[in-house]
Amino acid sequence: MPRKEPSRLELALAAEVEKYGYTVTPTQLERWRQRLWLPRTKHWRGPDGAIRLEIVNRAIHLAMLSTQGRGIGWGGWVF
């Protein structure tokens, strides 16, 4: 089954993470949500409509842990 197109919110989070020098793909974000390392996308926005800073920080930390050839393992659960 083909993957669905990434949402604008996923692309926006990937762009926010990239501002800090890390690369995150929509596929990674989906995988992290499935493992409950990131909340569902409906919880990503703050009252002002912007992506909450804690979501950006968590995605950055997950990106730091998931370098090529290395699984996150237990590190995803320490949040």
JSON list of C-alpha atoms in Angstrom, two decimals:
[
{"chain": "A", "resi": 1, "resn": "MET", "atom": "CA", "xyz": [0.00, 0.00, 0.00]},
{"chain": "A", "resi": 2, "resn": "PRO", "atom": "CA", "xyz": [1.48, 3.38, -0.96]},
{"chain": "A", "resi": 3, "resn": "ARG", "atom": "CA", "xyz": [2.17, 5.96, 1.71]},
{"chain": "A", "resi": 4, "resn": "LYS", "atom": "CA", "xyz": [-0.07, 8.95, 1.97]},
{"chain": "A", "resi": 5, "resn": "GLU", "atom": "CA", "xyz": [1.26, 12.38, 1.12]},
{"chain": "A", "resi": 6, "resn": "PRO", "atom": "CA", "xyz": [2.81, 14.19, 4.12]},
{"chain": "A", "resi": 7, "resn": "SER", "atom": "CA", "xyz": [0.56, 16.76, 5.73]},
{"chain": "A", "resi": 8, "resn": "ARG", "atom": "CA", "xyz": [1.41, 20.44, 5.82]},
{"chain": "A", "resi": 9, "resn": "LEU", "atom": "CA", "xyz": [1.91, 20.12, 9.56]},
{"chain": "A", "resi": 10, "resn": "GLU", "atom": "CA", "xyz": [4.47, 17.33, 9.13]},
{"chain": "A", "resi": 11, "resn": "LEU", "atom": "CA", "xyz": [6.31, 19.36, 6.51]},
{"chain": "A", "resi": 12, "resn": "ALA", "atom": "CA", "xyz": [6.21, 22.41, 8.81]},
{"chain": "A", "resi": 13, "resn": "LEU", "atom": "CA", "xyz": [7.72, 20.41, 11.69]},
{"chain": "A", "resi": 14, "resn": "ALA", "atom": "CA", "xyz": [10.43, 19.04, 9.39]},
{"chain": "A", "resi": 15, "resn": "ALA", "atom": "CA", "xyz": [11.23, 22.63, 8.34]},
{"chain": "A", "resi": 16, "resn": "GLU", "atom": "CA", "xyz": [11.40, 23.77, 11.98]},
{"chain": "A", "resi": 17, "resn": "VAL", "atom": "CA", "xyz": [13.78, 20.94, 12.86]},
{"chain": "A", "resi": 18, "resn": "GLU", "atom": "CA", "xyz": [15.92, 21.77, 9.82]},
{"chain": "A", "resi": 19, "resn": "LYS", "atom": "CA", "xyz": [16.41, 25.32, 11.19]},
{"chain": "A", "resi": 20, "resn": "TYR", "atom": "CA", "xyz": [18.43, 23.69, 13.98]},
{"chain": "A", "resi": 21, "resn": "GLY", "atom": "CA", "xyz": [20.61, 21.73, 11.56]},
{"chain": "A", "resi": 22, "resn": "TYR", "atom": "CA", "xyz": [18.88, 18.33, 11.69]},
{"chain": "A", "resi": 23, "resn": "THR", "atom": "CA", "xyz": [16.97, 16.47, 9.01]},
{"chain": "A", "resi": 24, "resn": "VAL", "atom": "CA", "xyz": [13.68, 14.72, 9.70]},
{"chain": "A", "resi": 25, "resn": "THR", "atom": "CA", "xyz": [11.51, 13.00, 7.10]},
{"chain": "A", "resi": 26, "resn": "PRO", "atom": "CA", "xyz": [7.73, 12.64, 7.26]},
{"chain": "A", "resi": 27, "resn": "THR", "atom": "CA", "xyz": [8.30, 8.86, 7.36]},
{"chain": "A", "resi": 28, "resn": "GLN", "atom": "CA", "xyz": [10.39, 9.25, 10.53]},
{"chain": "A", "resi": 29, "resn": "LEU", "atom": "CA", "xyz": [7.73, 11.47, 12.09]},
{"chain": "A", "resi": 30, "resn": "GLU", "atom": "CA", "xyz": [5.09, 8.84, 11.30]},
{"chain": "A", "resi": 31, "resn": "ARG", "atom": "CA", "xyz": [7.22, 6.07, 12.80]},
{"chain": "A", "resi": 32, "resn": "TRP", "atom": "CA", "xyz": [7.86, 8.10, 15.95]},
{"chain": "A", "resi": 33, "resn": "ARG", "atom": "CA", "xyz": [4.14, 8.79, 16.33]},
{"chain": "A", "resi": 34, "resn": "GLN", "atom": "CA", "xyz": [3.39, 5.06, 15.95]},
{"chain": "A", "resi": 35, "resn": "ARG", "atom": "CA", "xyz": [5.86, 4.30, 18.74]},
{"chain": "A", "resi": 36, "resn": "LEU", "atom": "CA", "xyz": [4.33, 7.09, 20.85]},
{"chain": "A", "resi": 37, "resn": "TRP", "atom": "CA", "xyz": [7.58, 9.04, 20.96]},
{"chain": "A", "resi": 38, "resn": "LEU", "atom": "CA", "xyz": [5.70, 11.98, 19.43]},
{"chain": "A", "resi": 39, "resn": "PRO", "atom": "CA", "xyz": [2.06, 12.80, 20.17]},
{"chain": "A", "resi": 40, "resn": "ARG", "atom": "CA", "xyz": [-0.60, 12.70, 17.46]},
{"chain": "A", "resi": 41, "resn": "THR", "atom": "CA", "xyz": [-0.56, 15.63, 15.08]},
{"chain": "A", "resi": 42, "resn": "LYS", "atom": "CA", "xyz": [-3.75, 17.07, 16.57]},
{"chain": "A", "resi": 43, "resn": "HIS", "atom": "CA", "xyz": [-1.71, 17.87, 19.71]},
{"chain": "A", "resi": 44, "resn": "TRP", "atom": "CA", "xyz": [1.16, 19.60, 17.87]},
{"chain": "A", "resi": 45, "resn": "ARG", "atom": "CA", "xyz": [-0.32, 23.11, 17.65]},
{"chain": "A", "resi": 46, "resn": "GLY", "atom": "CA", "xyz": [-0.48, 25.63, 20.44]},
{"chain": "A", "resi": 47, "resn": "PRO", "atom": "CA", "xyz": [-3.29, 28.14, 21.03]},
{"chain": "A", "resi": 48, "resn": "ASP", "atom": "CA", "xyz": [-1.72, 30.53, 18.53]},
{"chain": "A", "resi": 49, "resn": "GLY", "atom": "CA", "xyz": [-1.71, 27.89, 15.77]},
{"chain": "A", "resi": 50, "resn": "ALA", "atom": "CA", "xyz": [2.07, 27.48, 15.68]},
{"chain": "A", "resi": 51, "resn": "ILE", "atom": "CA", "xyz": [3.79, 24.18, 16.34]},
{"chain": "A", "resi": 52, "resn": "ARG", "atom": "CA", "xyz": [4.47, 23.90, 20.07]},
{"chain": "A", "resi": 53, "resn": "LEU", "atom": "CA", "xyz": [8.12, 24.32, 21.04]},
{"chain": "A", "resi": 54, "resn": "GLU", "atom": "CA", "xyz": [8.13, 21.10, 23.07]},
{"chain": "A", "resi": 55, "resn": "ILE", "atom": "CA", "xyz": [7.17, 19.15, 19.93]},
{"chain": "A", "resi": 56, "resn": "VAL", "atom": "CA", "xyz": [9.99, 20.77, 17.96]},
{"chain": "A", "resi": 57, "resn": "ASN", "atom": "CA", "xyz": [12.46, 20.04, 20.78]},
{"chain": "A", "resi": 58, "resn": "ARG", "atom": "CA", "xyz": [11.35, 16.43, 21.04]},
{"chain": "A", "resi": 59, "resn": "ALA", "atom": "CA", "xyz": [11.70, 15.95, 17.27]},
{"chain": "A", "resi": 60, "resn": "ILE", "atom": "CA", "xyz": [15.19, 17.48, 17.42]},
{"chain": "A", "resi": 61, "resn": "HIS", "atom": "CA", "xyz": [16.22, 15.10, 20.21]},
{"chain": "A", "resi": 62, "resn": "LEU", "atom": "CA", "xyz": [14.83, 12.12, 18.31]},
{"chain": "A", "resi": 63, "resn": "ALA", "atom": "CA", "xyz": [16.69, 13.26, 15.19]},
{"chain": "A", "resi": 64, "resn": "MET", "atom": "CA", "xyz": [19.91, 13.50, 17.22]},
{"chain": "A", "resi": 65, "resn": "LEU", "atom": "CA", "xyz": [19.40, 9.95, 18.53]},
{"chain": "A", "resi": 66, "resn": "SER", "atom": "CA", "xyz": [18.54, 8.42, 15.16]},
{"chain": "A", "resi": 67, "resn": "THR", "atom": "CA", "xyz": [21.68, 8.87, 13.13]},
{"chain": "A", "resi": 68, "resn": "GLN", "atom": "CA", "xyz": [22.20, 6.68, 10.09]},
{"chain": "A", "resi": 69, "resn": "GLY", "atom": "CA", "xyz": [22.88, 3.06, 10.96]},
{"chain": "A", "resi": 70, "resn": "ARG", "atom": "CA", "xyz": [21.88, 3.48, 14.59]},
{"chain": "A", "resi": 71, "resn": "GLY", "atom": "CA", "xyz": [18.48, 2.72, 16.07]},
{"chain": "A", "resi": 72, "resn": "ILE", "atom": "CA", "xyz": [16.99, 4.84, 18.81]},
{"chain": "A", "resi": 73, "resn": "GLY", "atom": "CA", "xyz": [16.17, 1.86, 21.04]},
{"chain": "A", "resi": 74, "resn": "TRP", "atom": "CA", "xyz": [15.54, 2.89, 24.63]},
{"chain": "A", "resi": 75, "resn": "GLY", "atom": "CA", "xyz": [16.46, 6.53, 23.97]},
{"chain": "A", "resi": 76, "resn": "GLY", "atom": "CA", "xyz": [13.03, 7.33, 22.56]},
{"chain": "A", "resi": 77, "resn": "TRP", "atom": "CA", "xyz": [11.38, 6.50, 25.87]},
{"chain": "A", "resi": 78, "resn": "VAL", "atom": "CA", "xyz": [13.36, 8.84, 28.09]},
{"chain": "A", "resi": 79, "resn": "PHE", "atom": "CA", "xyz": [11.17, 11.88, 27.40]}
]
